[in-house]
């Protein structure tokens, strides 16, 4: 909590073109907090370099992610929108919190295990300590709520453990954050392997629907989505592909699962897949239109980044000074 106002904090890595998983699991839900909370939404570029990035692409995606935040309804006047590497307090606190995080805790993180498998030639220390940097992002702003997809819940829980350990030694340092997982878009799965999370870094572009895909591409990808040999549109165990498409359709249309089952009674998977593609395109075309306008104005985006970084740094410095004083650093 900052000055009696509750704080919401979240971020997205500019590590690839953003997917409808990032949209439904995270970004779409961010603006709901703007009225009630002091909101910090960050483009977490320091996290992104835990995996090798092409510099020009990282730079381009950093602008694009910020433009998407705004296009998805985050008003820079009401929310602090900024780039992580512009506020050095994040990495400074991360070093301190590294000294309060156990090797065993980090070894248990599912994302570390998954990414180590995926990037076996680059299992760097940053990939291992990723959750500590994330804890630092969250704790710097005395955050109350962290809206994330369910894949990040384990990291927020570790953040709570780190905060608890620190607060036990140095009372009243950090606010205890709560993860907020949106029920509907909690875990959007790959269209090619529906038991696997849809990820922006997936090498198979047909497995992923990007927020910026054009309408025809969206529809084509949904048509090709892996389902099963059944023909009934019904949410059931073992029907991972259909369950995923029903979740996506429900998120974009606001319809419940039973309403969807009724709507497609007597119709086949083909009709259903087309409807999912159209609902996705209908929801995202206006976002794309705004995105293009915002992205065209680079000076505006740089102004937003600068203002956001100044605001964020003000609050971050307060927490960092408090932490340093408590630790016994001469400041
Ligand atoms: N498939 C998903 N379903 C629901 N939520 C998702 N999120 C990501 N994928 C899904 C949520 O999006 C936010 C930003 O994610 P991130 O960029 O910090 O990293 P991530 O979770 O590692 O996302 P990706 O797309 O899988 O990126 P890469 O491929 O680079 O690792 C988070 O709140 C996340 O929960």
Coordinates of N, CA and C and ligand atoms in Angstrom, one line a residue, residues 10-27 30 44 47-48 51 53 69 111 115 118-119 130 134 146-153 155 181 185-190 196-202, ligand 1:
X10 N 2.0 -5.4 -12.4 CA 2.2 -6.6 -13.3 C 3.1 -6.2 -14.4
X11 N 3.5 -7.1 -15.2 CA 4.4 -6.9 -16.3 C 4.3 -7.9 -17.4
X12 N 4.9 -7.6 -18.5 CA 4.9 -8.5 -19.6 C 6.3 -8.4 -20.3
X13 N 6.9 -9.5 -20.6 CA 8.2 -9.5 -21.2 C 8.1 -9.2 -22.7
X14 N 9.0 -8.4 -23.2 CA 9.0 -8.1 -24.7 C 9.8 -9.2 -25.4
X15 N 9.5 -10.5 -25.1 CA 10.3 -11.6 -25.5 C 9.8 -12.2 -26.8
X16 N 8.8 -11.6 -27.4 CA 8.2 -12.2 -28.6 C 6.9 -11.4 -28.9
X17 N 6.3 -11.7 -30.0 CA 5.0 -11.0 -30.3 C 4.0 -11.5 -29.3
X18 N 3.2 -10.6 -28.7 CA 2.3 -11.0 -27.7 C 1.1 -11.8 -28.2
X19 N 0.7 -12.8 -27.4 CA -0.3 -13.8 -27.8 C -1.6 -13.5 -27.1
X20 N -2.7 -14.2 -27.6 CA -4.0 -14.0 -26.9 C -3.9 -14.6 -25.5
X21 N -2.9 -15.4 -25.2 CA -2.7 -15.9 -23.8 C -2.3 -14.7 -22.9
X22 N -1.3 -13.9 -23.4 CA -0.9 -12.7 -22.7 C -2.0 -11.8 -22.5
X23 N -2.9 -11.7 -23.6 CA -4.0 -10.7 -23.6 C -5.1 -11.2 -22.6
X24 N -5.5 -12.4 -22.7 CA -6.7 -12.9 -21.9 C -6.2 -13.2 -20.5
X25 N -5.0 -13.7 -20.3 CA -4.5 -14.0 -19.0 C -4.0 -12.8 -18.2
X26 N -3.6 -11.8 -18.9 CA -3.0 -10.7 -18.1 C -3.6 -9.3 -18.6
X27 N -3.1 -8.8 -19.8 CA -3.3 -7.4 -20.1 C -4.7 -6.9 -20.1
X30 N -5.8 -5.8 -16.8 CA -5.1 -4.8 -16.1 C -6.0 -3.5 -15.8
X44 N 8.9 -5.7 -19.0 CA 10.0 -6.3 -18.2 C 11.1 -6.8 -19.2
X47 N 13.9 -9.0 -17.7 CA 13.5 -10.5 -17.6 C 13.7 -11.1 -19.0
X48 N 13.4 -10.4 -20.0 CA 13.5 -11.0 -21.4 C 14.9 -11.5 -21.7
X51 N 16.7 -15.1 -21.8 CA 16.7 -15.9 -23.0 C 17.4 -15.0 -24.1
X53 N 18.1 -12.6 -27.0 CA 17.2 -11.8 -27.8 C 18.0 -11.1 -28.9
X69 N -0.2 -2.0 -24.4 CA -0.8 -1.6 -23.1 C -1.8 -0.5 -23.2
X111 N 8.8 -22.9 -14.1 CA 9.3 -22.2 -15.3 C 10.8 -22.4 -15.6
X115 N 12.1 -23.9 -19.0 CA 12.9 -23.1 -19.8 C 14.3 -23.7 -19.9
X118 N 14.1 -26.1 -22.6 CA 13.9 -25.5 -23.9 C 15.2 -24.8 -24.4
X119 N 16.0 -24.3 -23.4 CA 17.2 -23.6 -23.8 C 18.4 -24.2 -23.1
X130 N 15.5 -15.5 -12.0 CA 14.3 -14.8 -12.6 C 13.3 -14.4 -11.5
X134 N 11.6 -10.8 -10.2 CA 10.2 -10.6 -10.2 C 9.7 -10.2 -8.8
X146 N -1.3 -8.7 -7.7 CA -0.5 -8.9 -8.9 C -1.4 -9.7 -9.8
X147 N -2.1 -9.0 -10.8 CA -2.9 -9.7 -11.8 C -2.0 -10.5 -12.8
X148 N -2.0 -11.8 -12.8 CA -1.1 -12.6 -13.7 C -1.9 -13.9 -14.1
X149 N -1.4 -14.5 -15.1 CA -1.9 -15.8 -15.5 C -1.4 -16.9 -14.5
X150 N -2.1 -18.0 -14.5 CA -1.8 -19.0 -13.5 C -0.4 -19.5 -13.5
X151 N 0.3 -19.4 -14.7 CA 1.7 -19.9 -14.8 C 2.6 -19.1 -13.9
X152 N 2.2 -17.9 -13.6 CA 3.1 -17.0 -12.8 C 2.7 -17.1 -11.3
X153 N 1.7 -17.9 -10.9 CA 1.3 -17.9 -9.5 C 2.4 -18.4 -8.6
X155 N 5.6 -18.1 -8.9 CA 6.5 -17.0 -8.7 C 6.0 -16.0 -7.7
X181 N -5.7 -14.2 -10.1 CA -5.7 -14.9 -11.4 C -7.1 -14.8 -12.0
X185 N -9.5 -16.4 -18.3 CA -8.3 -16.6 -19.2 C -7.1 -17.1 -18.5
X186 N -7.3 -17.9 -17.4 CA -6.2 -18.2 -16.6 C -5.0 -19.0 -17.3
X187 N -5.4 -19.9 -18.2 CA -4.3 -20.6 -18.9 C -4.8 -20.9 -20.3
X188 N -4.4 -20.2 -21.3 CA -4.7 -20.4 -22.7 C -3.7 -21.4 -23.2
X189 N -4.1 -22.4 -23.9 CA -3.2 -23.5 -24.3 C -2.8 -23.4 -25.8
X190 N -1.7 -24.0 -26.2 CA -1.3 -24.0 -27.5 C -2.3 -24.7 -28.4
X196 N -0.1 -28.0 -23.6 CA 1.0 -27.1 -23.3 C 0.5 -25.6 -23.4
X197 N 1.1 -24.8 -22.5 CA 0.7 -23.3 -22.5 C 1.0 -22.7 -23.8
X198 N 0.1 -21.8 -24.3 CA 0.4 -20.9 -25.4 C 1.5 -19.9 -25.0
X199 N 2.6 -19.9 -25.7 CA 3.7 -19.0 -25.4 C 4.2 -18.2 -26.6
X200 N 4.5 -17.0 -26.3 CA 5.0 -16.1 -27.4 C 6.2 -16.6 -28.0
X201 N 7.1 -17.4 -27.3 CA 8.3 -17.8 -27.8 C 8.2 -19.2 -28.5
X202 N 7.0 -19.7 -28.7 CA 6.8 -21.0 -29.4 C 7.3 -20.9 -30.8
Ligands
LIG1 N1 -1.0 -19.0 -22.2 C1 -1.3 -18.1 -21.3 N2 -2.5 -18.1 -20.7 C2 -2.8 -17.2 -19.7 N3 -1.9 -16.2 -19.3 C3 -0.7 -16.2 -19.9 N4 0.4 -15.4 -19.7 C4 1.3 -15.8 -20.6 N5 0.9 -16.9 -21.3 C5 -0.3 -17.1 -20.9 C6 0.4 -14.3 -18.8 O1 0.9 -13.2 -19.5 C7 1.7 -12.4 -18.6 C8 2.9 -12.0 -19.2 O2 3.7 -13.1 -19.4 P1 5.3 -12.9 -19.5 O3 5.6 -12.2 -20.7 O4 5.8 -12.3 -18.3 O5 5.9 -14.3 -19.6 P2 5.4 -15.7 -19.7 O6 4.4 -16.1 -18.7 O7 6.6 -16.6 -19.8 O8 4.7 -15.6 -21.1 P3 5.0 -16.4 -22.5 O9 4.1 -15.9 -23.5 O10 5.0 -17.8 -22.2 O11 6.5 -15.8 -22.8 P4 7.8 -16.6 -23.2 O12 7.4 -17.5 -24.3 O13 8.8 -15.5 -23.5 O14 8.2 -17.4 -21.9 C9 1.8 -13.2 -17.3 O15 0.9 -12.7 -16.3 C10 1.5 -14.6 -17.7 O16 0.9 -15.3 -16.6

